[in-house]
Amino acid sequence: EMNNESLTRDHGYPLRIIVPGSIGARSVKWVNRIVVSDKESDSPWQIFDYKLLPTSVKQPQKSDYD
């Protein structure tokens, strides 16, 4: 539900995923496959750019992204 209305396909119906600490990069709308892994992606974008760090982190260090 969004704005007291059922989700439409343009807004994630039938499945919307919320991942705390990660942004919805590029507003991906259509999922073709899902890969489940016990390791985080080693993509530079996933490691450094697509993360939201807590406000307590003032000057991020590499270890903050681990």
PDB file of N, CA and C in Angstrom:
ATOM      1  N   GLU A   1       0.838  -1.174   0.000  1.00  0.00           N
ATOM      2  CA  GLU A   1       0.000   0.000   0.000  1.00  0.00           C
ATOM      3  C   GLU A   1       0.885   1.240   0.000  1.00  0.00           C
ATOM      4  N   MET A   2       0.471   2.258  -0.731  1.00  0.00           N
ATOM      5  CA  MET A   2       1.187   3.528  -0.772  1.00  0.00           C
ATOM      6  C   MET A   2       0.146   4.638  -0.858  1.00  0.00           C
ATOM      7  N   ASN A   3       0.251   5.630   0.006  1.00  0.00           N
ATOM      8  CA  ASN A   3      -0.718   6.733   0.047  1.00  0.00           C
ATOM      9  C   ASN A   3      -2.144   6.215   0.206  1.00  0.00           C
ATOM     10  N   ASN A   4      -2.307   5.228   1.061  1.00  0.00           N
ATOM     11  CA  ASN A   4      -3.619   4.633   1.354  1.00  0.00           C
ATOM     12  C   ASN A   4      -4.284   3.977   0.148  1.00  0.00           C
ATOM     13  N   GLU A   5      -3.494   3.618  -0.851  1.00  0.00           N
ATOM     14  CA  GLU A   5      -4.029   2.916  -2.024  1.00  0.00           C
ATOM     15  C   GLU A   5      -3.164   1.694  -2.298  1.00  0.00           C
ATOM     16  N   SER A   6      -3.750   0.696  -2.944  1.00  0.00           N
ATOM     17  CA  SER A   6      -2.985  -0.502  -3.313  1.00  0.00           C
ATOM     18  C   SER A   6      -1.862  -0.121  -4.263  1.00  0.00           C
ATOM     19  N   LEU A   7      -0.724  -0.830  -4.141  1.00  0.00           N
ATOM     20  CA  LEU A   7       0.396  -0.583  -5.054  1.00  0.00           C
ATOM     21  C   LEU A   7       0.007  -0.943  -6.482  1.00  0.00           C
ATOM     22  N   THR A   8       0.503  -0.155  -7.425  1.00  0.00           N
ATOM     23  CA  THR A   8       0.328  -0.474  -8.843  1.00  0.00           C
ATOM     24  C   THR A   8       1.617  -1.106  -9.347  1.00  0.00           C
ATOM     25  N   ARG A   9       1.590  -1.665 -10.537  1.00  0.00           N
ATOM     26  CA  ARG A   9       2.802  -2.260 -11.122  1.00  0.00           C
ATOM     27  C   ARG A   9       3.913  -1.217 -11.243  1.00  0.00           C
ATOM     28  N   ASP A  10       3.572   0.027 -11.531  1.00  0.00           N
ATOM     29  CA  ASP A  10       4.585   1.080 -11.663  1.00  0.00           C
ATOM     30  C   ASP A  10       5.268   1.411 -10.340  1.00  0.00           C
ATOM     31  N   HIS A  11       4.673   1.000  -9.239  1.00  0.00           N
ATOM     32  CA  HIS A  11       5.238   1.306  -7.926  1.00  0.00           C
ATOM     33  C   HIS A  11       5.598   0.060  -7.134  1.00  0.00           C
ATOM     34  N   GLY A  12       5.826  -1.052  -7.825  1.00  0.00           N
ATOM     35  CA  GLY A  12       6.369  -2.230  -7.161  1.00  0.00           C
ATOM     36  C   GLY A  12       5.460  -3.419  -6.980  1.00  0.00           C
ATOM     37  N   TYR A  13       4.169  -3.306  -7.329  1.00  0.00           N
ATOM     38  CA  TYR A  13       3.274  -4.460  -7.188  1.00  0.00           C
ATOM     39  C   TYR A  13       3.734  -5.562  -8.128  1.00  0.00           C
ATOM     40  N   PRO A  14       3.779  -6.808  -7.771  1.00  0.00           N
ATOM     41  CA  PRO A  14       3.225  -7.435  -6.575  1.00  0.00           C
ATOM     42  C   PRO A  14       4.217  -7.550  -5.424  1.00  0.00           C
ATOM     43  N   LEU A  15       5.451  -7.108  -5.617  1.00  0.00           N
ATOM     44  CA  LEU A  15       6.457  -7.277  -4.572  1.00  0.00           C
ATOM     45  C   LEU A  15       7.312  -6.029  -4.486  1.00  0.00           C
ATOM     46  N   ARG A  16       7.433  -5.499  -3.296  1.00  0.00           N
ATOM     47  CA  ARG A  16       8.302  -4.352  -3.074  1.00  0.00           C
ATOM     48  C   ARG A  16       9.293  -4.768  -1.999  1.00  0.00           C
ATOM     49  N   ILE A  17      10.570  -4.524  -2.247  1.00  0.00           N
ATOM     50  CA  ILE A  17      11.612  -4.938  -1.313  1.00  0.00           C
ATOM     51  C   ILE A  17      12.204  -3.703  -0.653  1.00  0.00           C
ATOM     52  N   ILE A  18      12.304  -3.732   0.660  1.00  0.00           N
ATOM     53  CA  ILE A  18      12.938  -2.655   1.409  1.00  0.00           C
ATOM     54  C   ILE A  18      14.134  -3.262   2.117  1.00  0.00           C
ATOM     55  N   VAL A  19      15.335  -2.724   1.830  1.00  0.00           N
ATOM     56  CA  VAL A  19      16.566  -3.230   2.422  1.00  0.00           C
ATOM     57  C   VAL A  19      17.180  -2.110   3.252  1.00  0.00           C
ATOM     58  N   PRO A  20      17.086  -2.179   4.583  1.00  0.00           N
ATOM     59  CA  PRO A  20      17.650  -1.124   5.427  1.00  0.00           C
ATOM     60  C   PRO A  20      19.134  -0.915   5.145  1.00  0.00           C
ATOM     61  N   GLY A  21      19.541   0.345   5.020  1.00  0.00           N
ATOM     62  CA  GLY A  21      20.938   0.679   4.787  1.00  0.00           C
ATOM     63  C   GLY A  21      21.342   0.697   3.330  1.00  0.00           C
ATOM     64  N   SER A  22      20.446   0.367   2.422  1.00  0.00           N
ATOM     65  CA  SER A  22      20.754   0.374   0.986  1.00  0.00           C
ATOM     66  C   SER A  22      19.727   1.234   0.265  1.00  0.00           C
ATOM     67  N   ILE A  23      20.199   1.953  -0.756  1.00  0.00           N
ATOM     68  CA  ILE A  23      19.279   2.787  -1.520  1.00  0.00           C
ATOM     69  C   ILE A  23      18.687   2.004  -2.675  1.00  0.00           C
ATOM     70  N   GLY A  24      17.587   2.448  -3.198  1.00  0.00           N
ATOM     71  CA  GLY A  24      16.966   1.832  -4.374  1.00  0.00           C
ATOM     72  C   GLY A  24      17.585   2.421  -5.627  1.00  0.00           C
ATOM     73  N   ALA A  25      18.803   2.050  -5.918  1.00  0.00           N
ATOM     74  CA  ALA A  25      19.558   2.647  -7.018  1.00  0.00           C
ATOM     75  C   ALA A  25      18.863   2.486  -8.359  1.00  0.00           C
ATOM     76  N   ARG A  26      18.786   3.570  -9.068  1.00  0.00           N
ATOM     77  CA  ARG A  26      18.229   3.608 -10.417  1.00  0.00           C
ATOM     78  C   ARG A  26      16.759   3.192 -10.483  1.00  0.00           C
ATOM     79  N   SER A  27      16.078   3.182  -9.357  1.00  0.00           N
ATOM     80  CA  SER A  27      14.640   2.873  -9.314  1.00  0.00           C
ATOM     81  C   SER A  27      14.285   1.644 -10.143  1.00  0.00           C
ATOM     82  N   VAL A  28      14.955   0.553  -9.874  1.00  0.00           N
ATOM     83  CA  VAL A  28      14.706  -0.685 -10.611  1.00  0.00           C
ATOM     84  C   VAL A  28      13.240  -1.068 -10.476  1.00  0.00           C
ATOM     85  N   LYS A  29      12.581  -1.322 -11.588  1.00  0.00           N
ATOM     86  CA  LYS A  29      11.155  -1.636 -11.571  1.00  0.00           C
ATOM     87  C   LYS A  29      10.865  -3.105 -11.847  1.00  0.00           C
ATOM     88  N   TRP A  30      11.612  -3.724 -12.732  1.00  0.00           N
ATOM     89  CA  TRP A  30      11.276  -5.086 -13.152  1.00  0.00           C
ATOM     90  C   TRP A  30      12.418  -6.020 -12.792  1.00  0.00           C
ATOM     91  N   VAL A  31      12.131  -6.994 -11.962  1.00  0.00           N
ATOM     92  CA  VAL A  31      13.138  -7.964 -11.535  1.00  0.00           C
ATOM     93  C   VAL A  31      13.045  -9.183 -12.439  1.00  0.00           C
ATOM     94  N   ASN A  32      14.157  -9.527 -13.081  1.00  0.00           N
ATOM     95  CA  ASN A  32      14.211 -10.709 -13.944  1.00  0.00           C
ATOM     96  C   ASN A  32      14.698 -11.938 -13.197  1.00  0.00           C
ATOM     97  N   ARG A  33      15.530 -11.713 -12.164  1.00  0.00           N
ATOM     98  CA  ARG A  33      16.036 -12.826 -11.377  1.00  0.00           C
ATOM     99  C   ARG A  33      16.499 -12.295 -10.031  1.00  0.00           C
ATOM    100  N   ILE A  34      16.586 -13.169  -9.074  1.00  0.00           N
ATOM    101  CA  ILE A  34      17.085 -12.836  -7.744  1.00  0.00           C
ATOM    102  C   ILE A  34      18.187 -13.827  -7.417  1.00  0.00           C
ATOM    103  N   VAL A  35      19.338 -13.310  -7.024  1.00  0.00           N
ATOM    104  CA  VAL A  35      20.465 -14.151  -6.634  1.00  0.00           C
ATOM    105  C   VAL A  35      20.613 -14.030  -5.123  1.00  0.00           C
ATOM    106  N   VAL A  36      20.530 -15.147  -4.428  1.00  0.00           N
ATOM    107  CA  VAL A  36      20.681 -15.163  -2.976  1.00  0.00           C
ATOM    108  C   VAL A  36      22.101 -15.612  -2.664  1.00  0.00           C
ATOM    109  N   SER A  37      22.797 -14.819  -1.857  1.00  0.00           N
ATOM    110  CA  SER A  37      24.187 -15.119  -1.541  1.00  0.00           C
ATOM    111  C   SER A  37      24.452 -14.792  -0.078  1.00  0.00           C
ATOM    112  N   ASP A  38      25.422 -15.470   0.503  1.00  0.00           N
ATOM    113  CA  ASP A  38      25.801 -15.145   1.878  1.00  0.00           C
ATOM    114  C   ASP A  38      26.911 -14.097   1.909  1.00  0.00           C
ATOM    115  N   LYS A  39      27.296 -13.575   0.738  1.00  0.00           N
ATOM    116  CA  LYS A  39      28.329 -12.543   0.629  1.00  0.00           C
ATOM    117  C   LYS A  39      27.760 -11.331  -0.096  1.00  0.00           C
ATOM    118  N   GLU A  40      28.227 -10.160   0.293  1.00  0.00           N
ATOM    119  CA  GLU A  40      27.804  -8.939  -0.374  1.00  0.00           C
ATOM    120  C   GLU A  40      28.471  -8.845  -1.745  1.00  0.00           C
ATOM    121  N   SER A  41      27.829  -8.183  -2.664  1.00  0.00           N
ATOM    122  CA  SER A  41      28.392  -7.982  -3.997  1.00  0.00           C
ATOM    123  C   SER A  41      29.740  -7.274  -3.888  1.00  0.00           C
ATOM    124  N   ASP A  42      30.694  -7.651  -4.745  1.00  0.00           N
ATOM    125  CA  ASP A  42      31.994  -6.980  -4.739  1.00  0.00           C
ATOM    126  C   ASP A  42      32.036  -5.824  -5.741  1.00  0.00           C
ATOM    127  N   SER A  43      30.890  -5.439  -6.254  1.00  0.00           N
ATOM    128  CA  SER A  43      30.801  -4.298  -7.156  1.00  0.00           C
ATOM    129  C   SER A  43      31.206  -3.023  -6.407  1.00  0.00           C
ATOM    130  N   PRO A  44      32.053  -2.174  -7.006  1.00  0.00           N
ATOM    131  CA  PRO A  44      32.456  -0.932  -6.334  1.00  0.00           C
ATOM    132  C   PRO A  44      31.259  -0.053  -5.969  1.00  0.00           C
ATOM    133  N   TRP A  45      30.230  -0.061  -6.806  1.00  0.00           N
ATOM    134  CA  TRP A  45      29.047   0.755  -6.512  1.00  0.00           C
ATOM    135  C   TRP A  45      28.344   0.237  -5.268  1.00  0.00           C
ATOM    136  N   GLN A  46      28.212  -1.067  -5.159  1.00  0.00           N
ATOM    137  CA  GLN A  46      27.534  -1.639  -3.996  1.00  0.00           C
ATOM    138  C   GLN A  46      28.355  -1.425  -2.734  1.00  0.00           C
ATOM    139  N   ILE A  47      29.664  -1.498  -2.839  1.00  0.00           N
ATOM    140  CA  ILE A  47      30.525  -1.370  -1.666  1.00  0.00           C
ATOM    141  C   ILE A  47      30.558   0.060  -1.137  1.00  0.00           C
ATOM    142  N   PHE A  48      30.696   1.053  -2.038  1.00  0.00           N
ATOM    143  CA  PHE A  48      30.931   2.422  -1.582  1.00  0.00           C
ATOM    144  C   PHE A  48      29.803   3.417  -1.858  1.00  0.00           C
ATOM    145  N   ASP A  49      29.036   3.226  -2.902  1.00  0.00           N
ATOM    146  CA  ASP A  49      28.097   4.267  -3.314  1.00  0.00           C
ATOM    147  C   ASP A  49      26.655   4.037  -2.900  1.00  0.00           C
ATOM    148  N   TYR A  50      26.213   2.812  -2.801  1.00  0.00           N
ATOM    149  CA  TYR A  50      24.798   2.538  -2.570  1.00  0.00           C
ATOM    150  C   TYR A  50      24.491   2.195  -1.123  1.00  0.00           C
ATOM    151  N   LYS A  51      25.230   2.781  -0.188  1.00  0.00           N
ATOM    152  CA  LYS A  51      24.993   2.498   1.228  1.00  0.00           C
ATOM    153  C   LYS A  51      24.635   3.781   1.962  1.00  0.00           C
ATOM    154  N   LEU A  52      23.778   3.637   2.946  1.00  0.00           N
ATOM    155  CA  LEU A  52      23.437   4.740   3.835  1.00  0.00           C
ATOM    156  C   LEU A  52      24.042   4.417   5.191  1.00  0.00           C
ATOM    157  N   LEU A  53      24.977   5.238   5.616  1.00  0.00           N
ATOM    158  CA  LEU A  53      25.629   5.005   6.901  1.00  0.00           C
ATOM    159  C   LEU A  53      24.888   5.762   7.996  1.00  0.00           C
ATOM    160  N   PRO A  54      24.989   5.296   9.236  1.00  0.00           N
ATOM    161  CA  PRO A  54      24.323   5.989  10.341  1.00  0.00           C
ATOM    162  C   PRO A  54      24.831   7.426  10.473  1.00  0.00           C
ATOM    163  N   THR A  55      24.001   8.304  10.992  1.00  0.00           N
ATOM    164  CA  THR A  55      24.398   9.708  11.146  1.00  0.00           C
ATOM    165  C   THR A  55      25.560   9.876  12.109  1.00  0.00           C
ATOM    166  N   SER A  56      25.833   8.864  12.931  1.00  0.00           N
ATOM    167  CA  SER A  56      26.968   8.940  13.858  1.00  0.00           C
ATOM    168  C   SER A  56      28.308   8.863  13.126  1.00  0.00           C
ATOM    169  N   VAL A  57      28.309   8.411  11.871  1.00  0.00           N
ATOM    170  CA  VAL A  57      29.544   8.321  11.085  1.00  0.00           C
ATOM    171  C   VAL A  57      29.752   9.663  10.392  1.00  0.00           C
ATOM    172  N   LYS A  58      30.708  10.443  10.896  1.00  0.00           N
ATOM    173  CA  LYS A  58      30.953  11.789  10.360  1.00  0.00           C
ATOM    174  C   LYS A  58      31.957  11.781   9.213  1.00  0.00           C
ATOM    175  N   GLN A  59      33.042  11.030   9.355  1.00  0.00           N
ATOM    176  CA  GLN A  59      34.079  10.926   8.334  1.00  0.00           C
ATOM    177  C   GLN A  59      34.249   9.447   8.005  1.00  0.00           C
ATOM    178  N   PRO A  60      33.510   8.935   7.017  1.00  0.00           N
ATOM    179  CA  PRO A  60      33.547   7.495   6.726  1.00  0.00           C
ATOM    180  C   PRO A  60      34.949   6.984   6.403  1.00  0.00           C
ATOM    181  N   GLN A  61      35.251   5.841   6.978  1.00  0.00           N
ATOM    182  CA  GLN A  61      36.487   5.125   6.688  1.00  0.00           C
ATOM    183  C   GLN A  61      36.108   3.862   5.924  1.00  0.00           C
ATOM    184  N   LYS A  62      37.081   3.225   5.281  1.00  0.00           N
ATOM    185  CA  LYS A  62      36.788   2.002   4.532  1.00  0.00           C
ATOM    186  C   LYS A  62      36.098   0.964   5.421  1.00  0.00           C
ATOM    187  N   SER A  63      36.507   0.874   6.673  1.00  0.00           N
ATOM    188  CA  SER A  63      35.929  -0.124   7.586  1.00  0.00           C
ATOM    189  C   SER A  63      34.441   0.126   7.863  1.00  0.00           C
ATOM    190  N   ASP A  64      33.966   1.359   7.688  1.00  0.00           N
ATOM    191  CA  ASP A  64      32.544   1.648   7.899  1.00  0.00           C
ATOM    192  C   ASP A  64      31.674   0.982   6.847  1.00  0.00           C
ATOM    193  N   TYR A  65      32.250   0.656   5.712  1.00  0.00           N
ATOM    194  CA  TYR A  65      31.490   0.053   4.622  1.00  0.00           C
ATOM    195  C   TYR A  65      31.457  -1.470   4.702  1.00  0.00           C
ATOM    196  N   ASP A  66      32.231  -2.049   5.618  1.00  0.00           N
ATOM    197  CA  ASP A  66      32.268  -3.515   5.756  1.00  0.00           C
ATOM    198  C   ASP A  66      31.086  -4.022   6.529  1.00  0.00           C
TER     199      ASP A  66
END
